[in-house]
């Protein structure tokens, strides 16, 4: 059995859609449980984070990096940094922005460095980039071609009920299931 926490910030609801897809992916893996945790609620859940086998980080990309609310969460971990309660836990990440690129890679790098600072083990996305010469993806996973984590794109004019696209949600679920599977494998050792 593996315990995974998905800790995320969502400014307009689109990143929450991706966080929910990640959590669904975790729970698809038999024997895994998932706590979906908004950064606004983290103060009451530090123990859940410390007891987790894996933590998956999620934030929108604003102005080329993680949102300020997510950065506040990151900085709050300084209070236990020296104790290293997250050492050897699995970590992964996802992000969303309004444009296809939107400098999302920088947000994933920021999360990966944050995980490394906590002595965590980063899990990337094990999917090849989707191929769509004419912009039609037909349900292919990894539409935005990321390896470091799950990326999604939401047209800012659309509400969270319409965006991000299903391919991005399925990619996020795949990441959640992968982390849960690897966390369970590590727990058996």
C-alpha positions as a LaTeX table, in Angstrom:
\begin{tabular}{lrrr}
\hline
Residue & $x$ (\AA) & $y$ (\AA) & $z$ (\AA) \\
\hline
Unk1 & 0.00 & 0.00 & 0.00 \\
Unk2 & 1.27 & 3.47 & $-0.81$ \\
Unk3 & 0.18 & 6.85 & 0.53 \\
Unk4 & 0.47 & 9.75 & $-1.89$ \\
Unk5 & $-0.28$ & 13.41 & $-1.25$ \\
Unk6 & $-1.01$ & 15.77 & $-4.13$ \\
Unk7 & $-0.30$ & 19.26 & $-2.83$ \\
Unk8 & $-1.26$ & 22.04 & $-5.23$ \\
Unk9 & $-2.30$ & 25.63 & $-5.78$ \\
Unk10 & $-4.91$ & 26.67 & $-8.33$ \\
Unk11 & $-5.64$ & 30.31 & $-8.97$ \\
Unk12 & $-8.57$ & 29.95 & $-11.36$ \\
Unk13 & $-9.52$ & 26.28 & $-11.09$ \\
Unk14 & $-7.66$ & 24.86 & $-14.10$ \\
Unk15 & $-4.74$ & 23.50 & $-12.08$ \\
Unk16 & $-7.25$ & 21.97 & $-9.63$ \\
Unk17 & $-8.68$ & 19.97 & $-12.56$ \\
Unk18 & $-5.20$ & 18.59 & $-13.22$ \\
Unk19 & $-4.63$ & 17.91 & $-9.50$ \\
Unk20 & $-7.87$ & 15.92 & $-9.42$ \\
Unk21 & $-6.75$ & 13.92 & $-12.47$ \\
Unk22 & $-3.41$ & 13.15 & $-10.77$ \\
Unk23 & $-5.28$ & 11.98 & $-7.66$ \\
Unk24 & $-7.56$ & 9.76 & $-9.78$ \\
Unk25 & $-4.47$ & 8.22 & $-11.36$ \\
Unk26 & $-2.99$ & 7.50 & $-7.93$ \\
Unk27 & $-6.19$ & 5.80 & $-6.82$ \\
Unk28 & $-6.35$ & 3.73 & $-10.02$ \\
Unk29 & $-3.33$ & 1.87 & $-8.73$ \\
Unk30 & $-4.61$ & $-0.91$ & $-6.50$ \\
Unk31 & $-3.60$ & $-0.41$ & $-2.87$ \\
Unk32 & $-2.78$ & 3.29 & $-3.16$ \\
Unk33 & $-4.49$ & 6.12 & $-1.36$ \\
Unk34 & $-4.34$ & 9.79 & $-2.19$ \\
Unk35 & $-4.87$ & 12.96 & $-0.22$ \\
Unk36 & $-5.67$ & 15.94 & $-2.43$ \\
Unk37 & $-4.41$ & 18.99 & $-0.56$ \\
Unk38 & $-4.69$ & 22.65 & $-1.55$ \\
Unk39 & $-1.78$ & 24.74 & $-0.26$ \\
Unk40 & $-4.28$ & 26.94 & 1.55 \\
Unk41 & $-5.07$ & 23.97 & 3.82 \\
Unk42 & $-1.54$ & 22.66 & 4.35 \\
Unk43 & $-1.10$ & 23.92 & 7.94 \\
Unk44 & $-3.47$ & 21.24 & 9.21 \\
Unk45 & $-1.77$ & 18.49 & 7.16 \\
Unk46 & 1.99 & 18.65 & 7.71 \\
Unk47 & 1.87 & 15.24 & 9.40 \\
Unk48 & 0.11 & 13.77 & 6.35 \\
Unk49 & 2.91 & 15.09 & 4.17 \\
Unk50 & 5.56 & 13.70 & 6.50 \\
Unk51 & 3.92 & 10.24 & 6.55 \\
Unk52 & 3.36 & 10.04 & 2.80 \\
Unk53 & 5.37 & 7.70 & 0.60 \\
Unk54 & 5.27 & 10.24 & $-2.22$ \\
Unk55 & 4.35 & 13.88 & $-2.71$ \\
Unk56 & 3.24 & 15.25 & $-6.06$ \\
Unk57 & 3.52 & 19.02 & $-6.38$ \\
Unk58 & 1.28 & 21.14 & $-8.61$ \\
Unk59 & 1.06 & 24.82 & $-9.40$ \\
Unk60 & 0.06 & 27.10 & $-12.21$ \\
Unk61 & 2.87 & 28.83 & $-14.06$ \\
Unk62 & 2.57 & 32.58 & $-13.65$ \\
Unk63 & 5.19 & 34.86 & $-15.17$ \\
Unk64 & 7.57 & 31.96 & $-15.76$ \\
Unk65 & 7.49 & 30.28 & $-12.35$ \\
Unk66 & 5.21 & 28.71 & $-9.76$ \\
Unk67 & 2.46 & 30.86 & $-8.31$ \\
Unk68 & 3.20 & 32.97 & $-5.23$ \\
Unk69 & 0.87 & 30.83 & $-3.09$ \\
Unk70 & 2.81 & 27.70 & $-4.05$ \\
Unk71 & 6.10 & 29.45 & $-3.31$ \\
Unk72 & 4.74 & 30.34 & 0.16 \\
Unk73 & 4.11 & 26.63 & 0.72 \\
Unk74 & 7.66 & 25.85 & $-0.39$ \\
Unk75 & 9.11 & 28.45 & 1.95 \\
Unk76 & 7.01 & 27.18 & 4.88 \\
Unk77 & 8.90 & 23.87 & 4.67 \\
Unk78 & 12.00 & 25.66 & 5.97 \\
Unk79 & 10.67 & 25.08 & 9.50 \\
Unk80 & 11.46 & 21.34 & 9.22 \\
Unk81 & 14.12 & 21.37 & 6.51 \\
Unk82 & 16.99 & 20.33 & 8.80 \\
Unk83 & 15.04 & 17.37 & 10.21 \\
Unk84 & 14.63 & 15.99 & 6.63 \\
Unk85 & 11.28 & 14.20 & 7.09 \\
Unk86 & 10.87 & 13.99 & 3.29 \\
Unk87 & 14.22 & 12.28 & 2.70 \\
Unk88 & 13.91 & 9.41 & 0.17 \\
Unk89 & 10.23 & 10.08 & $-0.53$ \\
Unk90 & 9.23 & 10.10 & $-4.17$ \\
Unk91 & 8.36 & 13.46 & $-5.69$ \\
Unk92 & 6.82 & 14.53 & $-8.99$ \\
Unk93 & 5.19 & 17.64 & $-10.39$ \\
Unk94 & 2.67 & 19.17 & $-12.74$ \\
Unk95 & 1.84 & 22.65 & $-13.95$ \\
Unk96 & $-0.68$ & 24.51 & $-16.09$ \\
Unk97 & $-0.63$ & 27.81 & $-17.94$ \\
Unk98 & $-2.65$ & 29.67 & $-20.52$ \\
Unk99 & $-0.21$ & 29.23 & $-23.38$ \\
Unk100 & 1.33 & 26.18 & $-25.00$ \\
Unk101 & 4.79 & 26.90 & $-23.58$ \\
Unk102 & 4.27 & 29.60 & $-20.98$ \\
Unk103 & 7.70 & 28.77 & $-19.52$ \\
Unk104 & 6.17 & 25.77 & $-17.74$ \\
Unk105 & 9.49 & 23.92 & $-17.80$ \\
Unk106 & 10.87 & 26.49 & $-15.39$ \\
Unk107 & 8.09 & 25.69 & $-12.90$ \\
Unk108 & 8.80 & 21.96 & $-13.09$ \\
Unk109 & 12.52 & 22.65 & $-12.65$ \\
Unk110 & 11.69 & 24.79 & $-9.62$ \\
Unk111 & 9.72 & 21.89 & $-8.13$ \\
Unk112 & 12.45 & 19.35 & $-8.92$ \\
Unk113 & 15.10 & 21.52 & $-7.23$ \\
Unk114 & 12.79 & 21.99 & $-4.25$ \\
Unk115 & 12.38 & 18.20 & $-4.02$ \\
Unk116 & 16.15 & 17.72 & $-4.26$ \\
Unk117 & 16.66 & 20.21 & $-1.44$ \\
Unk118 & 14.44 & 17.98 & 0.69 \\
Unk119 & 16.46 & 14.89 & $-0.38$ \\
Unk120 & 13.53 & 13.49 & $-2.34$ \\
Unk121 & 13.69 & 11.25 & $-5.41$ \\
Unk122 & 12.16 & 12.91 & $-8.51$ \\
Unk123 & 9.92 & 10.87 & $-10.82$ \\
Unk124 & 9.60 & 12.13 & $-14.37$ \\
Unk125 & 6.94 & 11.43 & $-16.93$ \\
Unk126 & 7.64 & 8.17 & $-18.77$ \\
Unk127 & 5.78 & 9.09 & $-21.95$ \\
Unk128 & 7.11 & 9.95 & $-25.37$ \\
Unk129 & 5.85 & 13.27 & $-26.76$ \\
Unk130 & 2.61 & 13.12 & $-28.71$ \\
Unk131 & 2.85 & 13.49 & $-32.48$ \\
Unk132 & 0.39 & 15.79 & $-34.22$ \\
Unk133 & 1.66 & 17.42 & $-37.38$ \\
Unk134 & $-1.63$ & 19.22 & $-37.90$ \\
Unk135 & $-2.43$ & 20.04 & $-34.27$ \\
Unk136 & $-4.91$ & 17.19 & $-33.77$ \\
Unk137 & $-3.93$ & 14.92 & $-30.90$ \\
Unk138 & $-6.84$ & 12.42 & $-30.93$ \\
Unk139 & $-6.41$ & 11.42 & $-27.28$ \\
Unk140 & $-2.62$ & 11.03 & $-27.33$ \\
Unk141 & $-0.96$ & 11.48 & $-23.95$ \\
Unk142 & 1.83 & 14.01 & $-23.33$ \\
Unk143 & 0.41 & 16.51 & $-25.80$ \\
Unk144 & 2.91 & 19.19 & $-24.71$ \\
Unk145 & 5.93 & 16.86 & $-24.87$ \\
Unk146 & 7.30 & 17.15 & $-21.32$ \\
Unk147 & 9.61 & 14.62 & $-19.69$ \\
Unk148 & 10.16 & 16.25 & $-16.30$ \\
Unk149 & 6.50 & 16.23 & $-15.24$ \\
Unk150 & 2.97 & 16.72 & $-16.52$ \\
Unk151 & 2.24 & 19.95 & $-18.36$ \\
Unk152 & $-1.19$ & 21.22 & $-19.27$ \\
Unk153 & $-2.56$ & 24.22 & $-21.12$ \\
Unk154 & $-5.87$ & 25.94 & $-20.57$ \\
Unk155 & $-7.37$ & 28.61 & $-22.76$ \\
Unk156 & $-7.84$ & 31.38 & $-20.21$ \\
Unk157 & $-11.22$ & 32.30 & $-21.69$ \\
Unk158 & $-12.57$ & 28.84 & $-20.85$ \\
Unk159 & $-13.82$ & 27.83 & $-17.40$ \\
Unk160 & $-12.29$ & 24.80 & $-15.63$ \\
Unk161 & $-15.24$ & 22.68 & $-16.82$ \\
Unk162 & $-13.94$ & 23.09 & $-20.39$ \\
Unk163 & $-10.16$ & 23.27 & $-19.97$ \\
Unk164 & $-7.54$ & 21.84 & $-19.82$ \\
Unk165 & $-8.14$ & 19.31 & $-22.59$ \\
Unk166 & $-8.81$ & 15.67 & $-21.86$ \\
Unk167 & $-5.37$ & 14.64 & $-23.19$ \\
Unk168 & $-3.71$ & 16.78 & $-20.51$ \\
Unk169 & $-5.96$ & 15.36 & $-17.81$ \\
Unk170 & $-5.16$ & 11.80 & $-18.92$ \\
Unk171 & $-1.45$ & 12.61 & $-18.94$ \\
Unk172 & $-1.76$ & 13.88 & $-15.36$ \\
Unk173 & $-3.60$ & 10.71 & $-14.33$ \\
Unk174 & $-0.84$ & 8.65 & $-15.90$ \\
Unk175 & 1.73 & 10.52 & $-13.80$ \\
Unk176 & $-0.28$ & 9.88 & $-10.63$ \\
Unk177 & $-0.58$ & 6.18 & $-11.38$ \\
Unk178 & 3.16 & 5.95 & $-12.15$ \\
Unk179 & 4.12 & 7.59 & $-8.86$ \\
Unk180 & 1.74 & 5.33 & $-6.91$ \\
Unk181 & 3.15 & 2.22 & $-8.58$ \\
Unk182 & 6.75 & 3.24 & $-7.87$ \\
Unk183 & 5.92 & 4.24 & $-4.29$ \\
Unk184 & 4.38 & 0.83 & $-3.67$ \\
Unk185 & 7.42 & $-0.87$ & $-5.20$ \\
Unk186 & 9.77 & 1.12 & $-2.96$ \\
Unk187 & 7.68 & 0.42 & 0.13 \\
Unk188 & 8.13 & $-3.34$ & $-0.40$ \\
Unk189 & 11.92 & $-3.10$ & $-0.22$ \\
\hline
\end{tabular}
